[in-house]
Every structure is written in C-alpha cells, then in structure tokens.
C-alpha cells in the first residue's frame, strides 16, 4: 500500500500524528500542495478526488478519508490503540471524530477558504472549482467559537476527548486547534481553561505512546 499526503496540511497532519504515535513505517509520497501537485493529472488518475491524504491499497482501491485510513491501519496494526478497545470506547472515538470534523474542522475551513484571496475560485478542495462566499467566512468564525466553547465545557468532565484514555479524537482536536491558529487567527482564550488544560495533557500524551 502507498500513502499520498502532504504533512503540512491539516487533514494530513492529523493522520501523521496517528502514524507517528503508532510508530508505523509506510511507503509515503509527499505531494506539495503549495505547488498544487494534488491537482496534477498523474495523481488524479490514481485519486480522482484530488485530495490528500489518500491510501492506495494493494488491490488498487483507495481510501480518501482520514478516519477510514486510520481504521484500516489500526486493524492491521492494533498495538498502541487510538480508536478505542471496547464497543463503548470505539463508538465515543468515532462520535467525537465526526463531531470535531463537522463542527470545528469545517468551521475553520469555511472561514479560511471563503476569506483568503489565495482561494478565490477554489473555495472547496477537490477537482471542481467553486467561488468563495464571503458570508461563510464570517459564519465559520462564529461556528468555531461556539464549537470551542462547547468542547471546553465537555472537557471539564473527563481527561480526554472520548473518555479516560488518549485517542484519535484528541489528535483531531489538537490538529484543529493548530489549523484554527494559523488559518482563522483564533486560539482558545483564558476563559477556556478546560480546553487549555486538556491541550497540555493531550500534547504530553501524544509524545508518550502506550
Ligand atoms: N475528508 C477528507 C478531507 C481531505 C481534504 O480536504 N484534504 C485537503 C487538505 S487538508 C485537500 O486535499 N485539499 C486539496 C485542495 O485544496 O485542492 C479527509 O478526511 O481527509
């Protein structure tokens, strides 16, 4: 199998944290998004979605969603589990992965891609071109603040996003906070003490795999 990715971009970045935490060694090709290499015809023949990351399996089929790639890799390499080990944990990790993607990742992406001049006519990833909608940039920033406040409240009740243990849901949240900082110029404020304390815990856990 072969992974196409670009570690500097937000979705590839969360997959890289997953791979590094588990200590996996994969066949990886970086495509430079700064040079729009994901739009080259060679890559589009392999991955018509023209998004990164993508994992191409031995039978030629492809996975284009980070959560699916993570599930496949965790099934192959169960050591250092990041997707839960009981039915309840697995469901919680998936629940928070989905929620963080929809409420926070998409909020930052909306704010960034509808507001930054570099994305004029390219407001969405993928092979089709869409014009920016400036109102979506404003709505994205509002959604981001609401989403951060909601997760701050949640984190008052437990150590990590999906429960007692560090999981891929924590990686999702770490990645989105980094994305929000540079792409939406938004960081958790002092009024989000639970989120700030969690960030310290999660950053330490990421560096100490178990
Ligand atoms: N749902 C996909 C999202 C993939 C995605 O949107 N990737 C971005 C990079 S963060 C991309 O490929 N952008 C290409 C472009 O903007 O042309 C996933 O789970 O990975």
PDB file of N, CA and C in Angstrom, residues 4-6 30-52 113 118-130:
ATOM      1  N   UNK A   4      -0.331   8.747  -0.097  1.00  0.00           N
ATOM      2  CA  UNK A   4      -0.050  10.059  -0.680  1.00  0.00           C
ATOM      3  C   UNK A   4      -0.525  11.091   0.330  1.00  0.00           C
ATOM      4  N   UNK A   5       0.322  12.067   0.617  1.00  0.00           N
ATOM      5  CA  UNK A   5      -0.050  13.022   1.649  1.00  0.00           C
ATOM      6  C   UNK A   5       0.774  14.295   1.514  1.00  0.00           C
ATOM      7  N   UNK A   6       0.507  15.238   2.410  1.00  0.00           N
ATOM      8  CA  UNK A   6       1.288  16.480   2.472  1.00  0.00           C
ATOM      9  C   UNK A   6       1.213  16.930   3.935  1.00  0.00           C
ATOM     10  N   UNK A  30       5.028  12.424  -0.539  1.00  0.00           N
ATOM     11  CA  UNK A  30       4.508  13.760  -0.243  1.00  0.00           C
ATOM     12  C   UNK A  30       4.221  14.471  -1.574  1.00  0.00           C
ATOM     13  N   UNK A  31       3.042  15.065  -1.685  1.00  0.00           N
ATOM     14  CA  UNK A  31       2.723  15.917  -2.835  1.00  0.00           C
ATOM     15  C   UNK A  31       2.604  17.344  -2.310  1.00  0.00           C
ATOM     16  N   UNK A  32       3.323  18.260  -2.924  1.00  0.00           N
ATOM     17  CA  UNK A  32       3.394  19.615  -2.387  1.00  0.00           C
ATOM     18  C   UNK A  32       2.134  20.406  -2.756  1.00  0.00           C
ATOM     19  N   UNK A  33       1.272  20.613  -1.762  1.00  0.00           N
ATOM     20  CA  UNK A  33       0.050  21.376  -2.030  1.00  0.00           C
ATOM     21  C   UNK A  33       0.348  22.837  -2.341  1.00  0.00           C
ATOM     22  N   UNK A  34       1.476  23.331  -1.851  1.00  0.00           N
ATOM     23  CA  UNK A  34       1.836  24.726  -2.148  1.00  0.00           C
ATOM     24  C   UNK A  34       2.100  24.894  -3.648  1.00  0.00           C
ATOM     25  N   UNK A  35       2.432  23.769  -4.311  1.00  0.00           N
ATOM     26  CA  UNK A  35       2.621  23.804  -5.776  1.00  0.00           C
ATOM     27  C   UNK A  35       1.425  23.153  -6.486  1.00  0.00           C
ATOM     28  N   UNK A  36       0.358  22.923  -5.763  1.00  0.00           N
ATOM     29  CA  UNK A  36      -0.877  22.310  -6.309  1.00  0.00           C
ATOM     30  C   UNK A  36      -0.607  20.949  -6.957  1.00  0.00           C
ATOM     31  N   UNK A  37       0.350  20.192  -6.412  1.00  0.00           N
ATOM     32  CA  UNK A  37       0.662  18.883  -7.010  1.00  0.00           C
ATOM     33  C   UNK A  37      -0.498  17.889  -6.883  1.00  0.00           C
ATOM     34  N   UNK A  38      -1.412  18.152  -5.925  1.00  0.00           N
ATOM     35  CA  UNK A  38      -2.570  17.245  -5.783  1.00  0.00           C
ATOM     36  C   UNK A  38      -3.524  17.365  -6.975  1.00  0.00           C
ATOM     37  N   UNK A  39      -3.344  18.423  -7.767  1.00  0.00           N
ATOM     38  CA  UNK A  39      -4.212  18.611  -8.941  1.00  0.00           C
ATOM     39  C   UNK A  39      -3.571  18.091 -10.237  1.00  0.00           C
ATOM     40  N   UNK A  40      -2.327  17.617 -10.144  1.00  0.00           N
ATOM     41  CA  UNK A  40      -1.658  17.094 -11.347  1.00  0.00           C
ATOM     42  C   UNK A  40      -2.409  15.879 -11.891  1.00  0.00           C
ATOM     43  N   UNK A  41      -2.341  15.727 -13.214  1.00  0.00           N
ATOM     44  CA  UNK A  41      -3.116  14.638 -13.833  1.00  0.00           C
ATOM     45  C   UNK A  41      -2.610  13.258 -13.382  1.00  0.00           C
ATOM     46  N   UNK A  42      -1.311  13.137 -13.109  1.00  0.00           N
ATOM     47  CA  UNK A  42      -0.783  11.831 -12.678  1.00  0.00           C
ATOM     48  C   UNK A  42      -1.486  11.384 -11.399  1.00  0.00           C
ATOM     49  N   UNK A  43      -1.588  12.306 -10.447  1.00  0.00           N
ATOM     50  CA  UNK A  43      -2.243  11.956  -9.172  1.00  0.00           C
ATOM     51  C   UNK A  43      -3.749  11.747  -9.385  1.00  0.00           C
ATOM     52  N   UNK A  44      -4.335  12.552 -10.222  1.00  0.00           N
ATOM     53  CA  UNK A  44      -5.788  12.436 -10.424  1.00  0.00           C
ATOM     54  C   UNK A  44      -6.178  11.141 -11.122  1.00  0.00           C
ATOM     55  N   UNK A  45      -5.220  10.557 -11.843  1.00  0.00           N
ATOM     56  CA  UNK A  45      -5.516   9.235 -12.428  1.00  0.00           C
ATOM     57  C   UNK A  45      -5.587   8.171 -11.335  1.00  0.00           C
ATOM     58  N   UNK A  46      -4.833   8.394 -10.262  1.00  0.00           N
ATOM     59  CA  UNK A  46      -4.834   7.429  -9.150  1.00  0.00           C
ATOM     60  C   UNK A  46      -5.951   7.773  -8.161  1.00  0.00           C
ATOM     61  N   UNK A  47      -6.096   9.078  -7.890  1.00  0.00           N
ATOM     62  CA  UNK A  47      -7.072   9.560  -6.898  1.00  0.00           C
ATOM     63  C   UNK A  47      -7.884  10.696  -7.539  1.00  0.00           C
ATOM     64  N   UNK A  48      -8.988  10.368  -8.191  1.00  0.00           N
ATOM     65  CA  UNK A  48      -9.772  11.401  -8.893  1.00  0.00           C
ATOM     66  C   UNK A  48     -10.321  12.489  -7.962  1.00  0.00           C
ATOM     67  N   UNK A  49     -10.442  12.178  -6.680  1.00  0.00           N
ATOM     68  CA  UNK A  49     -10.933  13.189  -5.719  1.00  0.00           C
ATOM     69  C   UNK A  49      -9.951  14.346  -5.576  1.00  0.00           C
ATOM     70  N   UNK A  50      -8.666  14.109  -5.932  1.00  0.00           N
ATOM     71  CA  UNK A  50      -7.620  15.145  -5.888  1.00  0.00           C
ATOM     72  C   UNK A  50      -7.454  15.754  -4.497  1.00  0.00           C
ATOM     73  N   UNK A  51      -7.682  14.933  -3.475  1.00  0.00           N
ATOM     74  CA  UNK A  51      -7.471  15.405  -2.103  1.00  0.00           C
ATOM     75  C   UNK A  51      -6.379  14.564  -1.440  1.00  0.00           C
ATOM     76  N   UNK A  52      -5.852  15.121  -0.369  1.00  0.00           N
ATOM     77  CA  UNK A  52      -4.819  14.458   0.433  1.00  0.00           C
ATOM     78  C   UNK A  52      -5.277  14.426   1.886  1.00  0.00           C
ATOM     79  N   UNK A 113     -11.149  29.306   3.651  1.00  0.00           N
ATOM     80  CA  UNK A 113     -11.223  29.195   2.190  1.00  0.00           C
ATOM     81  C   UNK A 113     -12.183  30.187   1.564  1.00  0.00           C
ATOM     82  N   UNK A 118      -6.056  33.829  -1.734  1.00  0.00           N
ATOM     83  CA  UNK A 118      -5.388  32.747  -2.482  1.00  0.00           C
ATOM     84  C   UNK A 118      -6.379  31.663  -2.916  1.00  0.00           C
ATOM     85  N   UNK A 119      -7.553  31.605  -2.269  1.00  0.00           N
ATOM     86  CA  UNK A 119      -8.525  30.568  -2.601  1.00  0.00           C
ATOM     87  C   UNK A 119      -9.683  31.084  -3.451  1.00  0.00           C
ATOM     88  N   UNK A 120      -9.500  32.260  -4.060  1.00  0.00           N
ATOM     89  CA  UNK A 120     -10.521  32.760  -4.985  1.00  0.00           C
ATOM     90  C   UNK A 120     -10.792  31.710  -6.062  1.00  0.00           C
ATOM     91  N   UNK A 121     -12.059  31.344  -6.229  1.00  0.00           N
ATOM     92  CA  UNK A 121     -12.430  30.329  -7.230  1.00  0.00           C
ATOM     93  C   UNK A 121     -12.088  28.904  -6.816  1.00  0.00           C
ATOM     94  N   UNK A 122     -11.484  28.733  -5.619  1.00  0.00           N
ATOM     95  CA  UNK A 122     -11.096  27.383  -5.136  1.00  0.00           C
ATOM     96  C   UNK A 122     -11.565  27.215  -3.680  1.00  0.00           C
ATOM     97  N   UNK A 123     -12.830  27.561  -3.457  1.00  0.00           N
ATOM     98  CA  UNK A 123     -13.315  27.610  -2.074  1.00  0.00           C
ATOM     99  C   UNK A 123     -13.474  26.236  -1.433  1.00  0.00           C
ATOM    100  N   UNK A 124     -13.484  25.178  -2.250  1.00  0.00           N
ATOM    101  CA  UNK A 124     -13.568  23.825  -1.697  1.00  0.00           C
ATOM    102  C   UNK A 124     -12.444  22.967  -2.273  1.00  0.00           C
ATOM    103  N   UNK A 125     -11.925  22.013  -1.483  1.00  0.00           N
ATOM    104  CA  UNK A 125     -10.921  21.094  -2.016  1.00  0.00           C
ATOM    105  C   UNK A 125     -11.544  20.221  -3.110  1.00  0.00           C
ATOM    106  N   UNK A 126     -10.692  19.594  -3.916  1.00  0.00           N
ATOM    107  CA  UNK A 126     -11.204  18.657  -4.902  1.00  0.00           C
ATOM    108  C   UNK A 126     -11.092  19.169  -6.318  1.00  0.00           C
ATOM    109  N   UNK A 127     -11.588  18.382  -7.271  1.00  0.00           N
ATOM    110  CA  UNK A 127     -11.356  18.680  -8.685  1.00  0.00           C
ATOM    111  C   UNK A 127     -12.240  19.789  -9.247  1.00  0.00           C
ATOM    112  N   UNK A 128     -13.311  20.153  -8.527  1.00  0.00           N
ATOM    113  CA  UNK A 128     -14.229  21.169  -9.059  1.00  0.00           C
ATOM    114  C   UNK A 128     -13.968  22.528  -8.425  1.00  0.00           C
ATOM    115  N   UNK A 129     -14.113  23.582  -9.226  1.00  0.00           N
ATOM    116  CA  UNK A 129     -13.859  24.935  -8.736  1.00  0.00           C
ATOM    117  C   UNK A 129     -15.160  25.605  -8.279  1.00  0.00           C
ATOM    118  N   UNK A 130     -15.095  26.175  -7.092  1.00  0.00           N
ATOM    119  CA  UNK A 130     -16.250  26.886  -6.548  1.00  0.00           C
ATOM    120  C   UNK A 130     -15.830  28.271  -6.105  1.00  0.00           C
TER     121      UNK A 130
END
